[in-house]
Tab-separated table of C-alpha atoms in Angstrom:
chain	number	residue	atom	x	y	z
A	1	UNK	CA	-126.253	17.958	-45.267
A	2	UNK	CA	-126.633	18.549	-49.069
A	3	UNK	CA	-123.532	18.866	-51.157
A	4	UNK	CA	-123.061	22.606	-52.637
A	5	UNK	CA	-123.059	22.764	-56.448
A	6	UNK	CA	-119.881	22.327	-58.129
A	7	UNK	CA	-117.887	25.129	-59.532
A	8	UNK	CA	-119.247	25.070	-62.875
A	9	UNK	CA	-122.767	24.553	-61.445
A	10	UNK	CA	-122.240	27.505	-59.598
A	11	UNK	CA	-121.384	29.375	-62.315
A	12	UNK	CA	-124.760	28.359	-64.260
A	13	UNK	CA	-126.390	29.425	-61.288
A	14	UNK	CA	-124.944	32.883	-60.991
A	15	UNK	CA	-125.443	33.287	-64.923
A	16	UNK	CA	-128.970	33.285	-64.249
A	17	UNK	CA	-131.370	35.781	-65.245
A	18	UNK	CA	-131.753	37.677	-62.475
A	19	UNK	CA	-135.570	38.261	-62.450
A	20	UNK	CA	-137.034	34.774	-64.277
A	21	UNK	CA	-134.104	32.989	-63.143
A	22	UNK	CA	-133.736	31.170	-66.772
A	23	UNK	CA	-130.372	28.956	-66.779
A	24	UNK	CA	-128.035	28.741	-69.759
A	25	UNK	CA	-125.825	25.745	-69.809
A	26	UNK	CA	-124.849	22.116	-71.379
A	27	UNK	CA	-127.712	19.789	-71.313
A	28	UNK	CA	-125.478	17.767	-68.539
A	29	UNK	CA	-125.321	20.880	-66.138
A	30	UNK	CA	-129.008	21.326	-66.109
A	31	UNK	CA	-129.505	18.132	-66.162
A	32	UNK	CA	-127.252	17.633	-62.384
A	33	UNK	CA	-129.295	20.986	-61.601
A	34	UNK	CA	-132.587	19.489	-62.108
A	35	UNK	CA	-131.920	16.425	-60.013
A	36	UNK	CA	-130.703	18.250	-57.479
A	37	UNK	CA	-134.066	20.189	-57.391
A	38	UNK	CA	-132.071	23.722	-58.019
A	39	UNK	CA	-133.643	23.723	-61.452
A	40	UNK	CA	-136.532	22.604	-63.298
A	41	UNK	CA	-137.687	22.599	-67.017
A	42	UNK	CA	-140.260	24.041	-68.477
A	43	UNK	CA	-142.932	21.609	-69.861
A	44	UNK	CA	-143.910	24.114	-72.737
A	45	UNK	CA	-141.609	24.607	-75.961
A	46	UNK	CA	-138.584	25.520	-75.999
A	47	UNK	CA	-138.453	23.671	-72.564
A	48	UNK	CA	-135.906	26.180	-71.121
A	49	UNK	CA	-134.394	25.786	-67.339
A	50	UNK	CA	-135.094	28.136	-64.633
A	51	UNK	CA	-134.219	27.993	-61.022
A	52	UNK	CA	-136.109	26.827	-58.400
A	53	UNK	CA	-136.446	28.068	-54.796
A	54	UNK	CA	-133.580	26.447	-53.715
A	55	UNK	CA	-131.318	27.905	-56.904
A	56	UNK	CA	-132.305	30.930	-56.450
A	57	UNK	CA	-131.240	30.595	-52.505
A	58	UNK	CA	-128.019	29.053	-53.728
A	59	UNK	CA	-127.895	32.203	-56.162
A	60	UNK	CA	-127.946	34.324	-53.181
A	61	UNK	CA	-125.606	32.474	-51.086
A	62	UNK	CA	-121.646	32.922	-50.799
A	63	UNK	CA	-119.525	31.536	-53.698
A	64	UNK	CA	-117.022	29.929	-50.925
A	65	UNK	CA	-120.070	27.096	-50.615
A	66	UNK	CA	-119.364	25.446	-54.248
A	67	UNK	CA	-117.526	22.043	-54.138
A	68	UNK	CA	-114.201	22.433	-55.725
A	69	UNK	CA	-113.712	21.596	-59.342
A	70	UNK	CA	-111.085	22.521	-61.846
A	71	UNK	CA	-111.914	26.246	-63.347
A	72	UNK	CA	-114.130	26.858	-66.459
A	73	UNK	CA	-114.877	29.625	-68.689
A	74	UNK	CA	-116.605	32.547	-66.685
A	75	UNK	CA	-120.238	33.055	-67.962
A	76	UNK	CA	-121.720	35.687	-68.994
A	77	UNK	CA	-121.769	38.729	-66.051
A	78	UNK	CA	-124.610	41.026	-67.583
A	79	UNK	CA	-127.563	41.762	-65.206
A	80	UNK	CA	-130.540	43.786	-65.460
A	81	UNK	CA	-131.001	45.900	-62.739
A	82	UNK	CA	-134.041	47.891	-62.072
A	83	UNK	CA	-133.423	51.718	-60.677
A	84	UNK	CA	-134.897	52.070	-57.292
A	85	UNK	CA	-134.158	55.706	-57.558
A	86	UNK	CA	-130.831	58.063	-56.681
A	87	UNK	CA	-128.776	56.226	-58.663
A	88	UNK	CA	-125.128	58.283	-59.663
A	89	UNK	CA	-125.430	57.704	-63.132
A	90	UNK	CA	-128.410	56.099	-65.289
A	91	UNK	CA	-128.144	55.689	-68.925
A	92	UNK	CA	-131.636	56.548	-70.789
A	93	UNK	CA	-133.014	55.844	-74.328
A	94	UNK	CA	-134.596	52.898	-76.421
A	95	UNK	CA	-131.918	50.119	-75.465
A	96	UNK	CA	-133.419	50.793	-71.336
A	97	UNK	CA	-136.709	50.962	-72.273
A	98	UNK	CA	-136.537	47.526	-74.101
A	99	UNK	CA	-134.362	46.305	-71.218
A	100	UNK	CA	-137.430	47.180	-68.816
A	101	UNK	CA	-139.772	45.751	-70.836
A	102	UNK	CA	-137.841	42.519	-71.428
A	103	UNK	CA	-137.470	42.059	-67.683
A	104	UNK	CA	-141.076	43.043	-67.139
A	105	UNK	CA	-142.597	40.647	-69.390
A	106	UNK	CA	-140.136	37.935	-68.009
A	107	UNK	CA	-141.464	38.716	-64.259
A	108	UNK	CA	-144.934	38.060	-65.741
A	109	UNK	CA	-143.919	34.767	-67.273
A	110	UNK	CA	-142.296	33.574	-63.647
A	111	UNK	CA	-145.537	34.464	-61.698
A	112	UNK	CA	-147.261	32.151	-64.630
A	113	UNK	CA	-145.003	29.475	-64.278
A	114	UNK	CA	-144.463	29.237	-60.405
A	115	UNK	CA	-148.164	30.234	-59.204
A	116	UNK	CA	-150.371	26.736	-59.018
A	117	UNK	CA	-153.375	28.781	-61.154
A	118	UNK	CA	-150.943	30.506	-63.572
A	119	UNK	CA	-151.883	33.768	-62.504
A	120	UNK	CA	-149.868	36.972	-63.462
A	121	UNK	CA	-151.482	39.241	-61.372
A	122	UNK	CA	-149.537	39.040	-58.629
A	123	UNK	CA	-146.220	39.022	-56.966
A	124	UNK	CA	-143.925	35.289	-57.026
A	125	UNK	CA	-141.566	34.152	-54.609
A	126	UNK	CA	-138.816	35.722	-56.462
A	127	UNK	CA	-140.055	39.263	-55.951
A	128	UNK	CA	-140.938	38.648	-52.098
A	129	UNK	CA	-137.605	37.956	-51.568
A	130	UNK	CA	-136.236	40.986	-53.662
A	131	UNK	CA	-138.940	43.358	-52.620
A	132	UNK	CA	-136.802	46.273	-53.847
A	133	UNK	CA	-136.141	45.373	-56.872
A	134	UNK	CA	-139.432	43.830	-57.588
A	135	UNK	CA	-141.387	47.377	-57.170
A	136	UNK	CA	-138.993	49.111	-58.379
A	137	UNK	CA	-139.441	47.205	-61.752
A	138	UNK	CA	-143.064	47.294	-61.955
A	139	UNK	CA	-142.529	51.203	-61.286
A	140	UNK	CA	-139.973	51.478	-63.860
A	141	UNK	CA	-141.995	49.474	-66.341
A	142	UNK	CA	-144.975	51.683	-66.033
A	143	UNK	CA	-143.252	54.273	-67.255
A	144	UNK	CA	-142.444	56.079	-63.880
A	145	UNK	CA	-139.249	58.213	-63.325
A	146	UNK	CA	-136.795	57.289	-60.955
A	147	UNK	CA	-134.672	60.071	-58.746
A	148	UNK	CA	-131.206	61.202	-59.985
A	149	UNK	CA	-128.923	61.045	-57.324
A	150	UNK	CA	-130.675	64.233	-56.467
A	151	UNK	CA	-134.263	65.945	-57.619
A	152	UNK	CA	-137.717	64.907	-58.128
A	153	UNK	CA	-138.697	61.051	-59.047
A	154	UNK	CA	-139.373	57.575	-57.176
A	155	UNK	CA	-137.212	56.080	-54.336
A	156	UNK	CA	-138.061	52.679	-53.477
A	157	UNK	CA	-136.203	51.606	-50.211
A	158	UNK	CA	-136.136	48.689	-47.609
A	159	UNK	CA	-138.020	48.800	-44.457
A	160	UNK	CA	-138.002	47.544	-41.195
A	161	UNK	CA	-141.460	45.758	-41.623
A	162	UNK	CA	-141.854	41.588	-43.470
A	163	UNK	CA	-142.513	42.115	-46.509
A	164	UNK	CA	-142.928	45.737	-47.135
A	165	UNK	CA	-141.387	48.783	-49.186
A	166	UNK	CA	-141.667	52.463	-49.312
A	167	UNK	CA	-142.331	54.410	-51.746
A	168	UNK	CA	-141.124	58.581	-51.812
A	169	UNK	CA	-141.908	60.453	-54.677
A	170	UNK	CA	-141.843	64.307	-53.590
A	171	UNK	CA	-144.465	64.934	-56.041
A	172	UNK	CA	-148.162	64.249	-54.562
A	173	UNK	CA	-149.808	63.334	-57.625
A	174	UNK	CA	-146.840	61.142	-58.537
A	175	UNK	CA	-146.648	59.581	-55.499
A	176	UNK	CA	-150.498	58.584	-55.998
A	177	UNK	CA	-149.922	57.734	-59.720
A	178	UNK	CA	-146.715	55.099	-58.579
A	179	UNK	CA	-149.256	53.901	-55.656
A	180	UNK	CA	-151.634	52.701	-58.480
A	181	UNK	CA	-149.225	51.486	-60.662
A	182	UNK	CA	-148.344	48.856	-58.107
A	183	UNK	CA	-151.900	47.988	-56.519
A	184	UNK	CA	-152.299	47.394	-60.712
A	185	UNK	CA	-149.151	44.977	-60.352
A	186	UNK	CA	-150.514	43.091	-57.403
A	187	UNK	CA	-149.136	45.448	-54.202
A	188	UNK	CA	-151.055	45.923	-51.641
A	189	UNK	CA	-150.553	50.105	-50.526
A	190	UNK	CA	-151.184	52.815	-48.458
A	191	UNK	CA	-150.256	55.889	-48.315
A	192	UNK	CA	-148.835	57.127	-44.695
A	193	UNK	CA	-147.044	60.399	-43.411
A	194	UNK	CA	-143.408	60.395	-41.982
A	195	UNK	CA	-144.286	61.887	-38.357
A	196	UNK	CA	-140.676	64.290	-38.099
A	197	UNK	CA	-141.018	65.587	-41.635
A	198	UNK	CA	-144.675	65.018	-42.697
A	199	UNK	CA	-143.931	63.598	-46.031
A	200	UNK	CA	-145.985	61.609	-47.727
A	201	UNK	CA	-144.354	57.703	-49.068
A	202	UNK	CA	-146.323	54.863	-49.866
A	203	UNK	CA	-145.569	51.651	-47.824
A	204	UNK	CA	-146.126	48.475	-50.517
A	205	UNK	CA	-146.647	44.645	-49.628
A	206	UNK	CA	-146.916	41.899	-52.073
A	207	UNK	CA	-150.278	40.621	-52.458
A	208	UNK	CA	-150.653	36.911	-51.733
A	209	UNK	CA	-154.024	35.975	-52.776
């Protein structure tokens, strides 16, 4: 069995960016991260450190895994979050909008770097195992609205199908404009009707090929 990632490994881990999954740490940490195939380094300049599948699994996992170590400075705990819609409370304005973008563009730079081809147009590892997330930032990118906790806007939720989200957006032409918006991104859609209510929602799958 592989040994879990030491305390202060673990904390590198967590500090990753959420959606590229770039690492900030000494130059021994990602070093012990690399050879332990959680990381790798990017061949371009500035040669930065992202996580591999396996970091980002480790990411996901239960802190009580990490080997014990003495304590170390806790990292930095900010993470972007994309709005999937009904949120309590949102904050608005230029510092979101650059936020989005910043995450956007850095979603684009992960398909480049983990696709074989370098292709950006469509969905990475890392967004088919946040599905959520994943359309809800390429919806929040566009320039969509997400729902207050109550009113019109998108609602991306889980379902029970592999691999698939769906869309509600109580507005028709909307709904049709955030369907687009992610076929653009790489989605595959289709538009469907809820058989009790007879609302329309677009169901969304990542596109492999």
């Amino acid at each position: 069995m592989t040994r879990p990632p030491t305390v202060a490994q673990r904390r590198v881990i967590d500090a990753a960016d959420p959606v590229t999954g770039r690492l900030k740490g000494t130059e021994a940490q990602l070093a012990a991260l690399v050879k332990r195939g959680l990381a790798f380094r990017h061949p371009r300049p500035p040669h930065d450190h992202f996580l591999t599948p396996a970091g980002h699994r480790i990411r996901e996992a239960p802190e009580a895994t990490a080997a014990p170590e003495p304590p170390a400075a806790p990292a930095d705990s900010g993470v972007f979050t994309a709005r999937i819609g009904g949120e309590e409370s949102a904050v608005d304005g230029p510092s979101r909008t650059r936020e989005v973008h910043s995450a956007w563009q850095g979603l684009l730079e992960l398909r480049r770097m983990t696709h074989r081809d370098g292709a950006v147009d469509r969905p990475c590892g890392w967004e088919r195992t946040h599905l959520v997330q994943a359309a809800a930032l390429a919806l929040e990118a566009a320039g969509h609205r997400p729902a207050a906790a109550e009113g019109p806007g998108y609602r991306v939720r889980a379902t029970p199908q592999p691999e698939a989200v769906a869309v509600r957006e109580p507005d028709a032409e909307a709904l049709r404009a955030c369907a687009a918006t992610l076929e653009k991104a790489g989605w595959q859609v289709g538009e469907h009707t809820e058989p009790r209510t007879g609302a329309r929602y677009v169901l969304a799958s990542p596109r492999r090929a």
